mmCIF file of C-alpha atoms and ligand atoms in Angstrom:
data_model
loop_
_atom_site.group_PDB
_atom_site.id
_atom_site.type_symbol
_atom_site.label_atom_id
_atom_site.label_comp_id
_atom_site.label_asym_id
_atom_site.label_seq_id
_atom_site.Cartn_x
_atom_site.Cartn_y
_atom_site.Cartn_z
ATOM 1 C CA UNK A 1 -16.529 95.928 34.420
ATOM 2 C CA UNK A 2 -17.300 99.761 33.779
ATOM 3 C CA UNK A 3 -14.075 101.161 34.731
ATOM 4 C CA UNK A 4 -13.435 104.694 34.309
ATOM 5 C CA UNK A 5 -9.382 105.530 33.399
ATOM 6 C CA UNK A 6 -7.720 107.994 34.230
ATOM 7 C CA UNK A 7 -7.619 110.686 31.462
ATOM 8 C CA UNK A 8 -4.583 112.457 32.430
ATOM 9 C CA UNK A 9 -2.651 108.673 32.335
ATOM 10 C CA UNK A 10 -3.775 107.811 28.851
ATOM 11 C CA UNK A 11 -0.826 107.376 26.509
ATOM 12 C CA UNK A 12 1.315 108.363 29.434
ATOM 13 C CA UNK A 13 0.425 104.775 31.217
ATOM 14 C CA UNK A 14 2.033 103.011 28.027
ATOM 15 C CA UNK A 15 5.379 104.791 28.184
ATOM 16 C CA UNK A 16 6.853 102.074 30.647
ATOM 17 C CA UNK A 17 5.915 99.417 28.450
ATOM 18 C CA UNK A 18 7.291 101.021 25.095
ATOM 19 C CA UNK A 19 10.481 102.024 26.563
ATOM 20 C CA UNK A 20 10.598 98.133 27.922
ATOM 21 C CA UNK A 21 9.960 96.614 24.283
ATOM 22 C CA UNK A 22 12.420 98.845 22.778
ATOM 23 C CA UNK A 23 15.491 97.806 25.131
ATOM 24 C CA UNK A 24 14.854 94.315 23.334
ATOM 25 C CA UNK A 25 14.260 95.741 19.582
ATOM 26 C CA UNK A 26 13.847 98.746 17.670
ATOM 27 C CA UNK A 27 11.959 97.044 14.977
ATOM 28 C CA UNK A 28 8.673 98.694 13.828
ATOM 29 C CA UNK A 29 5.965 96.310 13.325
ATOM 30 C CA UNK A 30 3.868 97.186 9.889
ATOM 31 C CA UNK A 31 1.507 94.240 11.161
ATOM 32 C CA UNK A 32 0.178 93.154 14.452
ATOM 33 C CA UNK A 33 -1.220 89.411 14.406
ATOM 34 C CA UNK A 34 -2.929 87.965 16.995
ATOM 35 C CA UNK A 35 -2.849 84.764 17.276
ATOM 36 C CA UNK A 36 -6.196 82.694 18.796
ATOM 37 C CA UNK A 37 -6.014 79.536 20.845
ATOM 38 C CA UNK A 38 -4.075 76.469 19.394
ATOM 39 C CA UNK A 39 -2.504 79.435 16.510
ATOM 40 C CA UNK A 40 0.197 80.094 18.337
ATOM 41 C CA UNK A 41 2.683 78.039 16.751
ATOM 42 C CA UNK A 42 1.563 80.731 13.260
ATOM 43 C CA UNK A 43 4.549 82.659 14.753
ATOM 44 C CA UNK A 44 6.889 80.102 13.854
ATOM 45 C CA UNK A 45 6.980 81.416 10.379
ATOM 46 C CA UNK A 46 8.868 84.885 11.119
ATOM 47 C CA UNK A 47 12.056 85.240 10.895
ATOM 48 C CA UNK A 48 14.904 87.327 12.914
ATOM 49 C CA UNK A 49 12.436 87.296 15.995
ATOM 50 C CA UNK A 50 12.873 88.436 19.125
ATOM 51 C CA UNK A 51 10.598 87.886 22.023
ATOM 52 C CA UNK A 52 9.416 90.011 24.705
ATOM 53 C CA UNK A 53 7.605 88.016 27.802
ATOM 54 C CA UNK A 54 4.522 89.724 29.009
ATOM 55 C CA UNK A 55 5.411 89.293 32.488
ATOM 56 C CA UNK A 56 8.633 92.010 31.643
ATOM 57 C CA UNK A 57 6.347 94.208 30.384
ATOM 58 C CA UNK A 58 4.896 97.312 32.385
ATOM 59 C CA UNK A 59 0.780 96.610 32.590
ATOM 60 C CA UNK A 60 0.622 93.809 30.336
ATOM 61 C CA UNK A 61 -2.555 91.397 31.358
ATOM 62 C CA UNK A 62 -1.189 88.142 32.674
ATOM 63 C CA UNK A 63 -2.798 85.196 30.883
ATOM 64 C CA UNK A 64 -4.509 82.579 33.003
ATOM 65 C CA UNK A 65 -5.990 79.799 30.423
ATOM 66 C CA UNK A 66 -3.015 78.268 28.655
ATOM 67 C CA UNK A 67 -0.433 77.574 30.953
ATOM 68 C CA UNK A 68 1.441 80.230 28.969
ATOM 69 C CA UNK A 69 2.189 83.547 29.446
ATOM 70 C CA UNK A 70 1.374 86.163 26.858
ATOM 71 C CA UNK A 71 4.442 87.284 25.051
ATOM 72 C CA UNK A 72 5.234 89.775 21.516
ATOM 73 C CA UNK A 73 7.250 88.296 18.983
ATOM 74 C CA UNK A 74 8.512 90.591 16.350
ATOM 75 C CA UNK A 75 10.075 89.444 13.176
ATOM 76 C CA UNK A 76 9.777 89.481 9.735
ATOM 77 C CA UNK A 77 6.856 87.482 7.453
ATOM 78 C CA UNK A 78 7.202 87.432 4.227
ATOM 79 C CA UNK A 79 9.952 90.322 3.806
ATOM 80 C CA UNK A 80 7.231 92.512 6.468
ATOM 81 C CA UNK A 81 7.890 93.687 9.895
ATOM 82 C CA UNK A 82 5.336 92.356 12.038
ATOM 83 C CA UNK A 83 4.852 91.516 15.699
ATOM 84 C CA UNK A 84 2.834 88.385 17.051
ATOM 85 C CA UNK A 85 0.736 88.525 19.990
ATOM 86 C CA UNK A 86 0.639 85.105 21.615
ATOM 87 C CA UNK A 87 -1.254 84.046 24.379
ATOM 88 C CA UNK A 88 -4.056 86.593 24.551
ATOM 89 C CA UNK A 89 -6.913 86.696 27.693
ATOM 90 C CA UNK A 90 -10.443 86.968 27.566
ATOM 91 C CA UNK A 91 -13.011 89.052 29.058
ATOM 92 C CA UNK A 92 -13.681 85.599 31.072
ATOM 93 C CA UNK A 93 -10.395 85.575 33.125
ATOM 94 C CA UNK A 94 -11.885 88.579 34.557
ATOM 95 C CA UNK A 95 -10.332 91.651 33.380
ATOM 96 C CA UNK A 96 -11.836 94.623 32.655
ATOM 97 C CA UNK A 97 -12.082 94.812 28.657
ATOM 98 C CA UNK A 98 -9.518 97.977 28.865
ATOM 99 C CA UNK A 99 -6.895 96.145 30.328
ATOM 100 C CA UNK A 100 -7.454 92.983 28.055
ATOM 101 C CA UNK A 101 -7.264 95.082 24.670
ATOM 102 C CA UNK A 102 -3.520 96.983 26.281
ATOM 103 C CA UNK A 103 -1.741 94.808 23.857
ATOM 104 C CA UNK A 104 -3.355 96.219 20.700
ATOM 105 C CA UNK A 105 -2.535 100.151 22.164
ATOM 106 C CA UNK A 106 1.091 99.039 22.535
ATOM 107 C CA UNK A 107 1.664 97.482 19.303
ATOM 108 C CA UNK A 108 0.179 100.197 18.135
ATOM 109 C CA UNK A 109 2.048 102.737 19.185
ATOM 110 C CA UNK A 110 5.334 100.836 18.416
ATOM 111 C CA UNK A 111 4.120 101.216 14.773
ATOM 112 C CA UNK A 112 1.193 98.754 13.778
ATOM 113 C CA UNK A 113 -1.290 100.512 11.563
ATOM 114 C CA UNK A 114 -2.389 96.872 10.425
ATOM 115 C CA UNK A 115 -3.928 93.653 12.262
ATOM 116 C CA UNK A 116 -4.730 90.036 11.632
ATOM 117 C CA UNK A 117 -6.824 89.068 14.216
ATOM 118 C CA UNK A 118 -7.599 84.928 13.991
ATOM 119 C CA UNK A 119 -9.417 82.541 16.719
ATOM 120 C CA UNK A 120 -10.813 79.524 17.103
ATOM 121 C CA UNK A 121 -14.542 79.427 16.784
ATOM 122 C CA UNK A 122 -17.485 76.714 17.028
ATOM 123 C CA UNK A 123 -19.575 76.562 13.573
ATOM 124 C CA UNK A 124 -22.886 78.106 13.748
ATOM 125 C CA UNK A 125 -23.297 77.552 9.975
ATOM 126 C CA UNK A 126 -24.295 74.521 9.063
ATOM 127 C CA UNK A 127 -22.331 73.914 5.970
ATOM 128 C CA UNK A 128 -18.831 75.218 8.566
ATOM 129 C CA UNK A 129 -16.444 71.850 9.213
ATOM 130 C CA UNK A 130 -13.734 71.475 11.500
ATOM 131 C CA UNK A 131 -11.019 73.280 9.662
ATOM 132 C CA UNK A 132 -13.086 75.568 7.683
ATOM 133 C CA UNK A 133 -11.067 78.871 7.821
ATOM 134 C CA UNK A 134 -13.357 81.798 7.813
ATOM 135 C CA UNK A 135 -13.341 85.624 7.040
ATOM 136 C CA UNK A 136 -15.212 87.379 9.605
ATOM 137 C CA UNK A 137 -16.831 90.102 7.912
ATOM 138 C CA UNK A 138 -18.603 91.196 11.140
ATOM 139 C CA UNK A 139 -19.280 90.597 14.201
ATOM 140 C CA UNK A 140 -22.253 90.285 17.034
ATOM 141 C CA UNK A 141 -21.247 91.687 20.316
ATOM 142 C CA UNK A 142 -22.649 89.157 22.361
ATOM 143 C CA UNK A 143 -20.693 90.341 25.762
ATOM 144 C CA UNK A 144 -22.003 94.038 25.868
ATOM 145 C CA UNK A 145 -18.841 95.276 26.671
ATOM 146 C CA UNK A 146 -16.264 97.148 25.015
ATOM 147 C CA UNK A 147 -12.786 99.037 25.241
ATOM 148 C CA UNK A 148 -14.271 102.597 25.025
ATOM 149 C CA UNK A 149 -16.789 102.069 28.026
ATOM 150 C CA UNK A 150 -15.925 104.455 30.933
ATOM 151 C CA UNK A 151 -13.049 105.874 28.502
ATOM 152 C CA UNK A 152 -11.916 109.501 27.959
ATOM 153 C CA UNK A 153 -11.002 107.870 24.514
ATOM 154 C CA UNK A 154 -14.312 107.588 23.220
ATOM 155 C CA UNK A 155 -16.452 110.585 24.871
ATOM 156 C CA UNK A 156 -19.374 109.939 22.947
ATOM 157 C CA UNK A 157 -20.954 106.945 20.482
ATOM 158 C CA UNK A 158 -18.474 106.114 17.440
ATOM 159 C CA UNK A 159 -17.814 103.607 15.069
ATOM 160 C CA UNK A 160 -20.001 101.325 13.421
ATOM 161 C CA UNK A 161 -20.193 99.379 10.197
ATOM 162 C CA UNK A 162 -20.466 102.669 8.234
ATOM 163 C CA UNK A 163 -17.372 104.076 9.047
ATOM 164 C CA UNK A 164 -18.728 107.283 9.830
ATOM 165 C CA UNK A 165 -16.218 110.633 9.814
ATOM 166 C CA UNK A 166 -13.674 110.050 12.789
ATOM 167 C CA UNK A 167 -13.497 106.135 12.210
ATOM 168 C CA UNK A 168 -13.647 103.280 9.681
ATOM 169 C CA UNK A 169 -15.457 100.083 9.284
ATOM 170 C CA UNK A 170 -14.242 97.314 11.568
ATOM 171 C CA UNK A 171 -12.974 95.119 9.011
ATOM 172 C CA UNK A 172 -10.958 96.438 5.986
ATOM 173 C CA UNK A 173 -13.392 94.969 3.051
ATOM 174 C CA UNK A 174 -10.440 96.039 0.261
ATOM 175 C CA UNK A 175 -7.997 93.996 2.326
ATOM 176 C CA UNK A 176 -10.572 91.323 2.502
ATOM 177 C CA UNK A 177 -11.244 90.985 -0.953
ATOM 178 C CA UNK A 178 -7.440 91.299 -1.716
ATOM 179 C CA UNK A 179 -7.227 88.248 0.834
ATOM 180 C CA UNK A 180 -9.622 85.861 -0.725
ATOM 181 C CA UNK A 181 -7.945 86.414 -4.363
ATOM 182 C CA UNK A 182 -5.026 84.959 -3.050
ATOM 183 C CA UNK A 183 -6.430 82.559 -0.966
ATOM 184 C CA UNK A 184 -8.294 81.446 -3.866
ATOM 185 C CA UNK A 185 -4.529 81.794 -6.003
ATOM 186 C CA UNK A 186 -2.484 79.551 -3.160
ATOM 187 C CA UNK A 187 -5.739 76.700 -3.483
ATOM 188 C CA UNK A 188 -6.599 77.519 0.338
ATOM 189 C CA UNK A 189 -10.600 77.190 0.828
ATOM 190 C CA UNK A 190 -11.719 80.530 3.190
ATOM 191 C CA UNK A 191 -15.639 81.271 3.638
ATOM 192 C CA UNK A 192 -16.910 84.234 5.231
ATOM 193 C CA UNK A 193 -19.096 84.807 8.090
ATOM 194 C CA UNK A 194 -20.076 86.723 11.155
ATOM 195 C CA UNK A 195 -18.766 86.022 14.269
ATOM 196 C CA UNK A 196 -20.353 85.959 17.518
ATOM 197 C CA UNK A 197 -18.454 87.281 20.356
ATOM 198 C CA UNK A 198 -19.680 85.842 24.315
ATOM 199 C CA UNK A 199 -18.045 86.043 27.101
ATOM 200 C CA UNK A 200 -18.028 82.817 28.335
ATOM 201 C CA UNK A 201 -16.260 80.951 29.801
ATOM 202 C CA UNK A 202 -18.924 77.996 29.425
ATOM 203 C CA UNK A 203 -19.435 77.111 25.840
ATOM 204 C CA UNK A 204 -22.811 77.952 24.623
ATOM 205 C CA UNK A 205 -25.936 76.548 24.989
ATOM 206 C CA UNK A 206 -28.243 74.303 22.805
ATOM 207 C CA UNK A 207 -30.394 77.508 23.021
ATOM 208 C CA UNK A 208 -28.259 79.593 22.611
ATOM 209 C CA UNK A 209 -26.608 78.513 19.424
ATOM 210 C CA UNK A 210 -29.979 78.341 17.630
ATOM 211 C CA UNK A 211 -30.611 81.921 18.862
ATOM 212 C CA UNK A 212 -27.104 82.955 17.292
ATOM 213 C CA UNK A 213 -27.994 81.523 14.429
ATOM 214 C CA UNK A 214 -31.326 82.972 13.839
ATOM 215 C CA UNK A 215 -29.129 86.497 14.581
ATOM 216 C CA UNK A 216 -27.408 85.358 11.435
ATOM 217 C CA UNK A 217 -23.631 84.413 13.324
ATOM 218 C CA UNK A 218 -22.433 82.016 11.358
ATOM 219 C CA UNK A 219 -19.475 81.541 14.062
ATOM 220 C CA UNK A 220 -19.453 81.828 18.071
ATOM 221 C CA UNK A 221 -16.220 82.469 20.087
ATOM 222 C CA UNK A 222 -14.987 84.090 22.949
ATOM 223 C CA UNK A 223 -12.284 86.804 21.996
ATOM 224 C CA UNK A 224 -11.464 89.411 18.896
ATOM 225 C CA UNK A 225 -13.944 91.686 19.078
ATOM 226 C CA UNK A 226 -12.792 93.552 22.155
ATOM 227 C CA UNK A 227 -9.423 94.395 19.936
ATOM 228 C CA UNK A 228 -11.550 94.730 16.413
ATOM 229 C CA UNK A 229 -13.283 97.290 18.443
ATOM 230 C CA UNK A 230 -9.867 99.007 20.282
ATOM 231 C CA UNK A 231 -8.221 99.017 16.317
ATOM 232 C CA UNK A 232 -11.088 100.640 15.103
ATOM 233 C CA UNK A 233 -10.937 103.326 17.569
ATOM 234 C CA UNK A 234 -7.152 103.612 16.708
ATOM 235 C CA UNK A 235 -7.764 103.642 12.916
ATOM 236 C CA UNK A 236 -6.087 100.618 12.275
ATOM 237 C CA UNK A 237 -7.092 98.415 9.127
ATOM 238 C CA UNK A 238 -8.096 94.686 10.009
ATOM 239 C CA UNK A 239 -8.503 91.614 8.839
ATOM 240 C CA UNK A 240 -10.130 88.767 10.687
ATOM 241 C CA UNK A 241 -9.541 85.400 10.338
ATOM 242 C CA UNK A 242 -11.568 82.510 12.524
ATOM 243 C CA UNK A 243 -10.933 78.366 12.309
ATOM 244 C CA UNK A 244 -13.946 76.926 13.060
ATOM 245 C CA UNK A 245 -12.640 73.925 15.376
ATOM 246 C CA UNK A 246 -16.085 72.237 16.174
ATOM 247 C CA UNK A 247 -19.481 72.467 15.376
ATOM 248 C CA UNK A 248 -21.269 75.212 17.884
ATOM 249 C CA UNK A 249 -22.373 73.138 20.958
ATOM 250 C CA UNK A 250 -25.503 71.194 20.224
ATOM 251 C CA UNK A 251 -25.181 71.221 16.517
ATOM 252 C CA UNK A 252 -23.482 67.856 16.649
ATOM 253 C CA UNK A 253 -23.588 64.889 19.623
ATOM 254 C CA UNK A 254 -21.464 64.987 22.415
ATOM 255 C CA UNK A 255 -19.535 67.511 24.746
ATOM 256 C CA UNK A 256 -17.022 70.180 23.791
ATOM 257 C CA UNK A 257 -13.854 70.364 24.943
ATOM 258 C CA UNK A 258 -10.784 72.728 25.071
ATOM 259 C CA UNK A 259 -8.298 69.685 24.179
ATOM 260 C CA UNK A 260 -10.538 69.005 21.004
ATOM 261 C CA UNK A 261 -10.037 73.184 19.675
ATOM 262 C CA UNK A 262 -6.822 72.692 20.349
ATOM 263 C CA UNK A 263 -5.857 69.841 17.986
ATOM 264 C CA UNK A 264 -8.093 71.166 15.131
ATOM 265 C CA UNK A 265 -5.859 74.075 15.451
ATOM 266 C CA UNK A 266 -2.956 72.039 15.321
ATOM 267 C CA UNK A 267 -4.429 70.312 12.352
ATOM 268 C CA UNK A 268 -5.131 73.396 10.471
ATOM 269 C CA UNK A 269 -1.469 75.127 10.963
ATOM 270 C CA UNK A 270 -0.592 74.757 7.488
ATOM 271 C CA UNK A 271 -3.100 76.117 5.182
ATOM 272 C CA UNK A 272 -3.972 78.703 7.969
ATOM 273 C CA UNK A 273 0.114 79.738 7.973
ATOM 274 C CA UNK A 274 0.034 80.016 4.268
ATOM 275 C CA UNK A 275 -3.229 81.997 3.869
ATOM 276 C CA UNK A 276 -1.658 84.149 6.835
ATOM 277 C CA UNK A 277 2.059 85.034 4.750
ATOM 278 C CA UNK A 278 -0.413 85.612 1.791
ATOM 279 C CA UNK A 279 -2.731 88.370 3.972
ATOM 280 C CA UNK A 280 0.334 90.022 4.671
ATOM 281 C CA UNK A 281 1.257 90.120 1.652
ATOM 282 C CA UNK A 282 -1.287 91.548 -0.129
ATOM 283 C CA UNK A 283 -1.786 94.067 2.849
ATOM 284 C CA UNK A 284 -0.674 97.110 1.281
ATOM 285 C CA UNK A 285 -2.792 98.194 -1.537
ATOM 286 C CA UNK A 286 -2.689 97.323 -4.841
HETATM 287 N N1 LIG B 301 -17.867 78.290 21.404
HETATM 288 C C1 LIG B 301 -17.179 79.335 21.896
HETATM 289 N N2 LIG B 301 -15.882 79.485 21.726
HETATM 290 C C2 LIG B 301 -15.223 78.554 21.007
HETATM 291 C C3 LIG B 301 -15.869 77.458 20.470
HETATM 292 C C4 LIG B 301 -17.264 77.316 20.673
HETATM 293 O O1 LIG B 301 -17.915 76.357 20.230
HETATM 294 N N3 LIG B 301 -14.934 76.712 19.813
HETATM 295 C C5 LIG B 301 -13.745 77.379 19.953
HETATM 296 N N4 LIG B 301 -13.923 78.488 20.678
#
């Protein structure tokens, strides 16, 4: 897991990919949005899209889990040039947390200074539903791992909730706030929370989620913060967006299944597209 890149291959190792992506479109994406298990189908809502299959693309981590391959879709949303990132992996598949997080350096550098980042999480919070949509408004790393481990990018400790002088908070608290007014305008409930990130891939334990919990994660799941942590270190702004799709494993009878995140997601595709169009929207300030 601590793999050390090469320093001289930095932005240089992306070229391939770029020059790929732009012999399908030149369009700049304003807006990255990555879309979490069962979400997919958010990318539906652009317009004028083209798609770019992962497997084309120079370096791009091949996704084991759904039965479907990672692809970009770039379009428009709500009058904004955006890209989708479907089908992302997880540290579980077994890729090195660089590698895994390659998609947020590329959309990046094809323009992104913005991204939604949404999942599908269990409910540590007791008063959290199926369906409840949830701001994160920060996170636990649970996995000990990130993007700038063994990287010439980040020579020495950075980040944090503070900002601090090279980088800025994880997740863009203006943009937030901006978010829940219209949320609150379009009649779509959103709560906030913190969000736990493990590696899985077994859900958690009985023991586990009452440990979260005392930690104060009001949601567990196994993705975003490896590319809340890469767009940080890029000095992107972020917004994070989590459906909680069952309650956290021993918080309610029975076992957890994938099948069972899945539908809630499919359940929740309409208030969660809306509130989506309406965080782009309100992305730029003011
Ligand atoms: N735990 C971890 N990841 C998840 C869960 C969960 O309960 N639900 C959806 N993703």
């Amino acid at each position: 897991m601590f793999v050390r890149s090469d320093p001289t291959a930095r932005d240089a190792a992306l070229t391939p990919a770029i020059d790929t992506v732009r012999e399908h479109t030149s369009l700049e994406p304003q807006i990255a949005l990555i879309l979490g298990s069962g979400l997919g189908a958010l990318a539906d809502a652009a317009t004028d899209t083209t798609v770019v299959d992962g497997p084309e693309i120079p370096g791009y981590p091949a996704s084991t889990v759904s039965g479907h391959h990672g692809r970009l879709v770039f379009g428009r949303l709500e009058d904004t040039p955006v890209v989708f990132v479907q089908g992302r992996v997880h540290l579980y598949e077994g890729y090195p947390v660089q590698t895994l997080t390659m998609p947020v350096r590329l959309v990046h550098a094809l323009g992104a200074e913005r991204m939604v980042v949404t999942n599908s999480a269990g409910g540590i919070n007791r008063t959290f539903h199926p369906g409840t949509l949830m701001f994160i408004t920060g996170h636990l790393n649970m996995a000990f791992a990130a993007p700038g481990v063994g990287s010439d990018r980040t020579p020495r400790p950075t980040g944090g909730d503070g900002g601090g002088r090279r980088h800025r908070p994880y997740y863009d608290a203006a943009w937030t706030d901006r978010a829940e007014d219209v949320a609150r305008a379009l009649d779509v409930d959103v709560r906030r929370g913190v969000y736990a990130w493990t590696l899985g891939p077994s859900y958690e334990t009985k023991a586990e989620v009452e440990a979260l919990e005392r930690l104060g994660a009001d949601a567990v799941g196994m993705s975003t913060v490896p590319e809340v942590l890469q767009a940080q270190e890029l000095g992107m702004d972020v917004v994070g967006l989590s459906t909680i799709t069952n309650p956290a494993a021993g918080l309610a009878d029975g076992a957890l299944d994938h099948d069972e995140v899945l539908e809630v997601g499919a359940q929740v595709r309409g208030p969660l597209t809306t509130l989506v169009r309406g965080v782009v929207r309100v992305a730029e300030d003011g």
